[in-house]
Structures are given as C-alpha cells and as structure tokens.
Coordinates of C-alpha atoms and ligand atoms in Angstrom, one line a residue:
X299 CA -32.8 -220.1 -180.4
X300 CA -36.0 -218.0 -180.9
X301 CA -37.4 -216.0 -183.8
X302 CA -39.9 -214.6 -181.4
X303 CA -39.6 -210.9 -180.8
X304 CA -38.4 -209.8 -177.4
X305 CA -39.9 -206.8 -175.5
X306 CA -38.0 -205.7 -172.4
X307 CA -39.1 -203.1 -169.9
X308 CA -36.3 -201.0 -168.4
X309 CA -37.8 -199.5 -165.2
X310 CA -34.6 -197.5 -164.5
X311 CA -34.6 -196.0 -161.0
X312 CA -38.3 -196.1 -160.5
X313 CA -40.6 -198.1 -158.3
X314 CA -41.5 -199.0 -154.8
X315 CA -42.7 -202.2 -153.1
X316 CA -46.3 -201.2 -153.4
X317 CA -46.1 -199.6 -156.8
X318 CA -44.2 -202.7 -158.3
X319 CA -46.9 -205.0 -157.0
X320 CA -49.6 -202.9 -158.6
X321 CA -47.8 -202.6 -162.0
X322 CA -47.1 -206.3 -162.1
X323 CA -50.6 -207.2 -161.0
X324 CA -51.9 -205.1 -163.9
X325 CA -49.5 -206.6 -166.5
X326 CA -50.3 -210.1 -165.5
X327 CA -54.1 -209.4 -165.4
X328 CA -53.8 -208.1 -169.1
X329 CA -51.0 -210.1 -170.6
X330 CA -52.8 -213.4 -171.7
X331 CA -50.6 -215.4 -173.9
X332 CA -48.2 -212.8 -175.4
X333 CA -47.0 -213.4 -179.1
X334 CA -43.3 -212.3 -178.0
X335 CA -41.0 -213.0 -175.1
X336 CA -41.2 -210.5 -172.3
X337 CA -39.0 -209.3 -169.6
X338 CA -38.9 -206.4 -167.0
X339 CA -35.7 -204.9 -165.4
X340 CA -36.5 -203.4 -162.1
X341 CA -33.9 -201.9 -159.8
X342 CA -31.7 -204.4 -158.3
X343 CA -33.0 -203.9 -154.8
X344 CA -36.5 -205.1 -156.0
X345 CA -35.3 -208.2 -157.9
X346 CA -36.2 -210.7 -155.1
X347 CA -39.7 -209.0 -154.9
X348 CA -40.1 -209.4 -158.7
X349 CA -38.9 -213.0 -158.6
X350 CA -41.7 -213.9 -156.3
X351 CA -44.4 -211.8 -158.2
X352 CA -43.4 -213.2 -161.6
X353 CA -43.0 -217.0 -160.5
X354 CA -44.7 -219.1 -163.2
X355 CA -45.8 -216.2 -165.3
X356 CA -45.0 -215.2 -168.9
X357 CA -42.7 -212.4 -167.8
X358 CA -39.0 -213.1 -167.3
X359 CA -36.8 -211.2 -164.8
X360 CA -34.0 -208.9 -166.0
X361 CA -31.4 -206.8 -164.3
X362 CA -30.4 -203.4 -165.3
X363 CA -26.7 -203.9 -164.7
X364 CA -24.1 -206.5 -163.6
X365 CA -20.6 -206.2 -162.2
X366 CA -17.7 -206.5 -164.4
X367 CA -16.0 -208.5 -161.5
X368 CA -16.7 -212.0 -160.3
X369 CA -16.8 -211.3 -156.6
X370 CA -14.9 -209.7 -153.7
X371 CA -14.0 -206.3 -152.5
X372 CA -16.2 -204.1 -154.9
X373 CA -18.6 -202.2 -152.7
X374 CA -22.0 -201.7 -154.1
X375 CA -21.6 -204.2 -157.0
X376 CA -23.9 -207.1 -157.7
X377 CA -22.3 -210.1 -159.5
X378 CA -23.8 -212.2 -162.3
X379 CA -23.9 -215.2 -160.0
X380 CA -25.9 -213.3 -157.5
X381 CA -28.4 -212.2 -160.1
X382 CA -28.6 -215.8 -161.5
X383 CA -29.5 -217.0 -158.0
X384 CA -32.4 -214.7 -158.0
X385 CA -33.7 -216.1 -161.2
X386 CA -32.5 -213.3 -163.5
X387 CA -32.6 -214.3 -167.3
X388 CA -31.3 -211.0 -168.9
X389 CA -29.0 -208.2 -167.8
X390 CA -28.8 -204.9 -169.6
X391 CA -25.1 -203.9 -170.1
X392 CA -23.8 -200.6 -171.4
X393 CA -27.0 -198.7 -171.2
X394 CA -26.1 -195.1 -172.4
X395 CA -27.1 -193.7 -169.0
X396 CA -24.3 -195.9 -167.5
X397 CA -21.8 -195.1 -170.1
X398 CA -22.6 -191.4 -169.5
X399 CA -23.0 -191.1 -165.8
X400 CA -20.8 -194.1 -164.4
X401 CA -18.1 -193.8 -167.2
X402 CA -18.5 -197.3 -168.4
X403 CA -16.2 -197.9 -171.2
X404 CA -16.6 -200.4 -174.2
X405 CA -14.1 -202.7 -172.4
X406 CA -16.2 -202.5 -169.1
X407 CA -19.4 -203.3 -171.0
X408 CA -17.6 -206.3 -172.8
X409 CA -16.4 -207.7 -169.4
X410 CA -20.0 -207.4 -168.0
X411 CA -21.3 -209.3 -171.2
X412 CA -18.8 -212.0 -170.7
X413 CA -19.6 -212.5 -167.0
X414 CA -23.3 -212.6 -167.6
X415 CA -22.9 -215.2 -170.3
X416 CA -20.8 -217.3 -167.9
X417 CA -23.5 -217.3 -165.4
X418 CA -26.1 -218.2 -167.7
X419 CA -27.6 -214.8 -168.1
X420 CA -28.3 -213.2 -171.5
X421 CA -26.6 -209.8 -171.7
X422 CA -28.6 -207.2 -173.6
X423 CA -25.8 -205.1 -175.0
X424 CA -26.8 -201.5 -175.6
X425 CA -25.2 -199.4 -178.3
X426 CA -26.0 -196.1 -179.8
X427 CA -24.8 -192.9 -181.0
X428 CA -25.4 -189.3 -179.7
X429 CA -27.0 -186.5 -181.8
X430 CA -23.6 -184.9 -182.5
X431 CA -22.2 -188.3 -183.6
X432 CA -25.2 -188.7 -185.9
X433 CA -24.8 -185.3 -187.4
X434 CA -21.2 -186.0 -188.0
X435 CA -21.9 -189.1 -189.9
X436 CA -20.4 -191.4 -187.2
X437 CA -23.3 -193.6 -186.4
X438 CA -22.2 -196.7 -188.0
X439 CA -18.6 -196.3 -186.7
X440 CA -19.8 -195.8 -183.1
X441 CA -22.1 -198.7 -182.9
X442 CA -19.7 -200.9 -184.7
X443 CA -17.0 -199.9 -182.2
X444 CA -19.2 -200.6 -179.2
X445 CA -20.4 -204.0 -180.4
X446 CA -16.8 -205.0 -181.6
X447 CA -15.4 -204.8 -177.9
X448 CA -18.0 -207.4 -177.0
X449 CA -17.4 -209.6 -180.0
X450 CA -13.7 -209.4 -179.3
X451 CA -14.1 -210.8 -175.8
X452 CA -16.9 -213.3 -176.2
X453 CA -16.0 -214.5 -179.7
X454 CA -18.7 -216.9 -181.3
X455 CA -20.7 -216.7 -178.1
X456 CA -22.0 -213.4 -179.6
X457 CA -24.7 -215.7 -180.9
X458 CA -26.0 -215.9 -177.3
X459 CA -26.3 -212.2 -176.7
X460 CA -29.2 -209.8 -177.3
X461 CA -28.2 -206.4 -178.9
X462 CA -30.2 -203.2 -178.3
X463 CA -29.7 -200.4 -180.7
X464 CA -30.5 -197.3 -178.6
X465 CA -29.8 -193.8 -180.3
X466 CA -28.9 -191.6 -177.3
X467 CA -30.9 -188.7 -178.7
X468 CA -34.0 -190.9 -178.8
X469 CA -33.8 -192.1 -175.1
X470 CA -36.6 -190.5 -172.9
X471 CA -36.9 -187.6 -175.4
X472 CA -40.0 -188.5 -177.2
X473 CA -38.0 -188.3 -180.4
X474 CA -37.9 -191.8 -182.2
X475 CA -35.7 -193.0 -184.9
X476 CA -37.7 -193.6 -188.1
X477 CA -38.4 -197.2 -188.8
X478 CA -35.9 -196.6 -191.8
X479 CA -33.2 -195.1 -189.7
X480 CA -33.4 -197.7 -187.2
X481 CA -33.5 -200.5 -189.8
X482 CA -30.4 -199.0 -191.5
X483 CA -28.3 -199.3 -188.3
X484 CA -29.7 -202.8 -187.4
X485 CA -28.6 -203.9 -190.8
X486 CA -25.1 -202.7 -190.1
X487 CA -25.1 -204.6 -186.7
X488 CA -26.5 -207.7 -188.2
X489 CA -23.7 -207.7 -190.8
X490 CA -21.1 -207.2 -188.0
X491 CA -22.5 -210.2 -186.1
X492 CA -22.6 -212.3 -189.4
X493 CA -18.9 -211.8 -189.7
X494 CA -18.4 -213.3 -186.1
X495 CA -20.9 -216.1 -186.2
X496 CA -22.8 -218.3 -188.6
X497 CA -25.8 -218.0 -186.2
X498 CA -26.4 -214.2 -186.7
X499 CA -29.9 -214.6 -187.8
X500 CA -30.9 -215.8 -184.3
X501 CA -29.4 -212.9 -182.6
X502 CA -32.2 -210.5 -181.5
X503 CA -31.6 -206.9 -182.2
X504 CA -33.8 -204.6 -180.2
X505 CA -34.7 -201.1 -180.9
X506 CA -34.9 -198.6 -177.9
X507 CA -35.6 -194.9 -177.8
X508 CA -39.1 -193.6 -177.0
X509 CA -40.8 -196.7 -178.4
X510 CA -44.5 -196.6 -177.5
X511 CA -47.8 -197.9 -178.4
X512 CA -48.2 -195.7 -181.4
X513 CA -44.8 -196.3 -183.2
X514 CA -44.2 -199.9 -182.0
X515 CA -46.0 -201.7 -185.0
X516 CA -44.0 -199.9 -187.7
X517 CA -40.7 -200.3 -185.9
X518 CA -41.2 -204.0 -185.2
X519 CA -42.1 -204.6 -188.8
X520 CA -38.6 -203.8 -190.0
X521 CA -36.8 -207.0 -191.0
X522 CA -33.8 -206.6 -188.6
X523 CA -35.8 -205.2 -185.6
X524 CA -36.5 -208.2 -183.4
X525 CA -38.0 -206.4 -180.3
X526 CA -37.8 -203.4 -178.2
X527 CA -36.1 -202.1 -175.0
X528 CA -38.7 -199.8 -173.4
X529 CA -37.9 -197.2 -170.8
X530 CA -40.9 -194.7 -170.0
X531 CA -43.7 -196.7 -171.5
X532 CA -42.9 -199.8 -169.5
X533 CA -43.9 -198.1 -166.4
X534 CA -47.5 -197.9 -167.4
X535 CA -49.3 -201.2 -167.7
X536 CA -51.7 -200.1 -170.6
X537 CA -48.9 -198.7 -172.6
X538 CA -46.5 -201.7 -172.1
X539 CA -49.5 -204.1 -172.9
X540 CA -50.2 -202.3 -176.2
X541 CA -46.5 -202.7 -177.2
X542 CA -46.8 -206.4 -176.4
X543 CA -49.9 -206.5 -178.4
X544 CA -48.0 -204.9 -181.4
X545 CA -45.9 -208.1 -181.6
X546 CA -49.0 -210.0 -182.5
X547 CA -49.5 -208.1 -185.8
X548 CA -46.0 -209.0 -187.0
Ligands
PEP821 C1 -34.1 -196.9 -172.4 O1 -33.9 -196.3 -171.4 O2 -33.6 -198.1 -172.5 C2 -35.2 -196.4 -173.2 C3 -35.5 -196.9 -174.4 O3 -36.0 -195.3 -172.6 P1 -37.3 -194.7 -173.3 O4 -38.2 -195.8 -173.9 O5 -37.9 -193.8 -172.2 O6 -36.8 -193.7 -174.3

C-alpha cells in the first residue's frame, strides 16, 4: 500500500530508439529522489529497451495495453505474462483511444485488468465521459458503469488496481477539467470502490487530460486525486519533471 502519489507518462505511439534514450537520459539526469512514484509507458516494441535504460532507477516500466487472452492464436497481442517477463509493473487498460479506435468494451477492459493482476502487474483502469455525455448529465453514470465491469470481475482485488479518470474531452485537447470538476468525479469513484473493498483509501485514482506543469499543483491538491496520467507533457523531459516536482508541494 502507498499513499505516495503516482505519476505515469503515456507515450502513446511516439518514440524511436534514439529519441527514447535521449528522453530517459534527460529524465534520469533531472529526477533526483522524486516525492512520488513514477512510471513511463512506451510503445510495446520499446519495452525491452526501456527495461535496460530504467534498471535500478526511480522510474518503473509500464505498458500501454495488455491482451485480454492468456496466450495462443491471437496475432499481434502481447500477454500479461510476457509483459511481466520484461519487468513491466503497470499496464494501462481501457484508455479512451483504445475504446474508441479498437472497439474495446467494458468487458474487454475488465478481462485485461484481471489478467494483468494475475500476472502481478497493476492495471491502470481508465474511465471517462465524452463531452456529449457530460452535457447530458451522464458523467457519473458512465464512469461508474466502466469501473463496475472491472469490480464485477476482480471483486475485492479492486484494492490492487489504479484508476485513471480521464474525461475524453480533456485528452490531448489542452482543455483540462477544473480541480473541482475532477475532484467531484474522483469522489464518486472512491465511493464506488468503498462499496467493494474496505481498502478503498489506498486505491490511487489518477487524473488524466491535459495535465501539465501549470495545472498539476492544483489538481494534485484535491483530496481524491492521487496522481496523474500524462500524455503530451510526458514526451518533454522538462515538462514531465515539473509535474513530478509538483508532487513535492503536496
Ligand atoms: C492520455 O492520453 O492519457 C492523456 C492524458 O493525454 P494528454 O495528457 O495529452 O491529454
């Protein structure tokens, strides 16, 4: 269990062998002793490279996805056991880009979370509403539906997951939820987790959606915001380091 905040960089489909080495070099040069837990999630093809670059460092390795199958005839998939062999500690599941472009359903996401847990990997379960859903007053309904599929499958093991609230309208748009808007949804998620486990307080609920060096301090100051899932700003070492530094002021 950890009360430390968790900051995770989601590199999405960005990077190159040379670029990754340079970015990690800059991060390791500037990170010192971070006041939070830190992970980066490169594209799967670079996991082995990153495992070597991050060995013995303060930065943990994460994956952007994991198969909903254990193994076998699933061309293109990467299993949780394979990720674990490469030293992967976290796996993002149910990112809105995968829900949208790869037609991942709540059930798929729950299966992925379950297999990650079984392999000793912490799933980072992403939930979030679209702009239309928010306008229609459906935010709480949507995020609770998405999380309940996972809770239904993993039961009390929900205490072992990380949740990321990522309003779809805030991802990559520069439009951030206000700290109050984010906290309100995080409180709803916390209550839902509390109904499933007595260890709800230790479940880290990250905020994601255009978090940057300027808004991180205020977002991270909210009582139920336990860290961040960072897209764009995780690709620039100075920006990512500033977000890590924001944890020190909490
Ligand atoms: C994300 O993709 O998880 C994300 C939060 O992206 P961005 O920070 O670029 O909005």
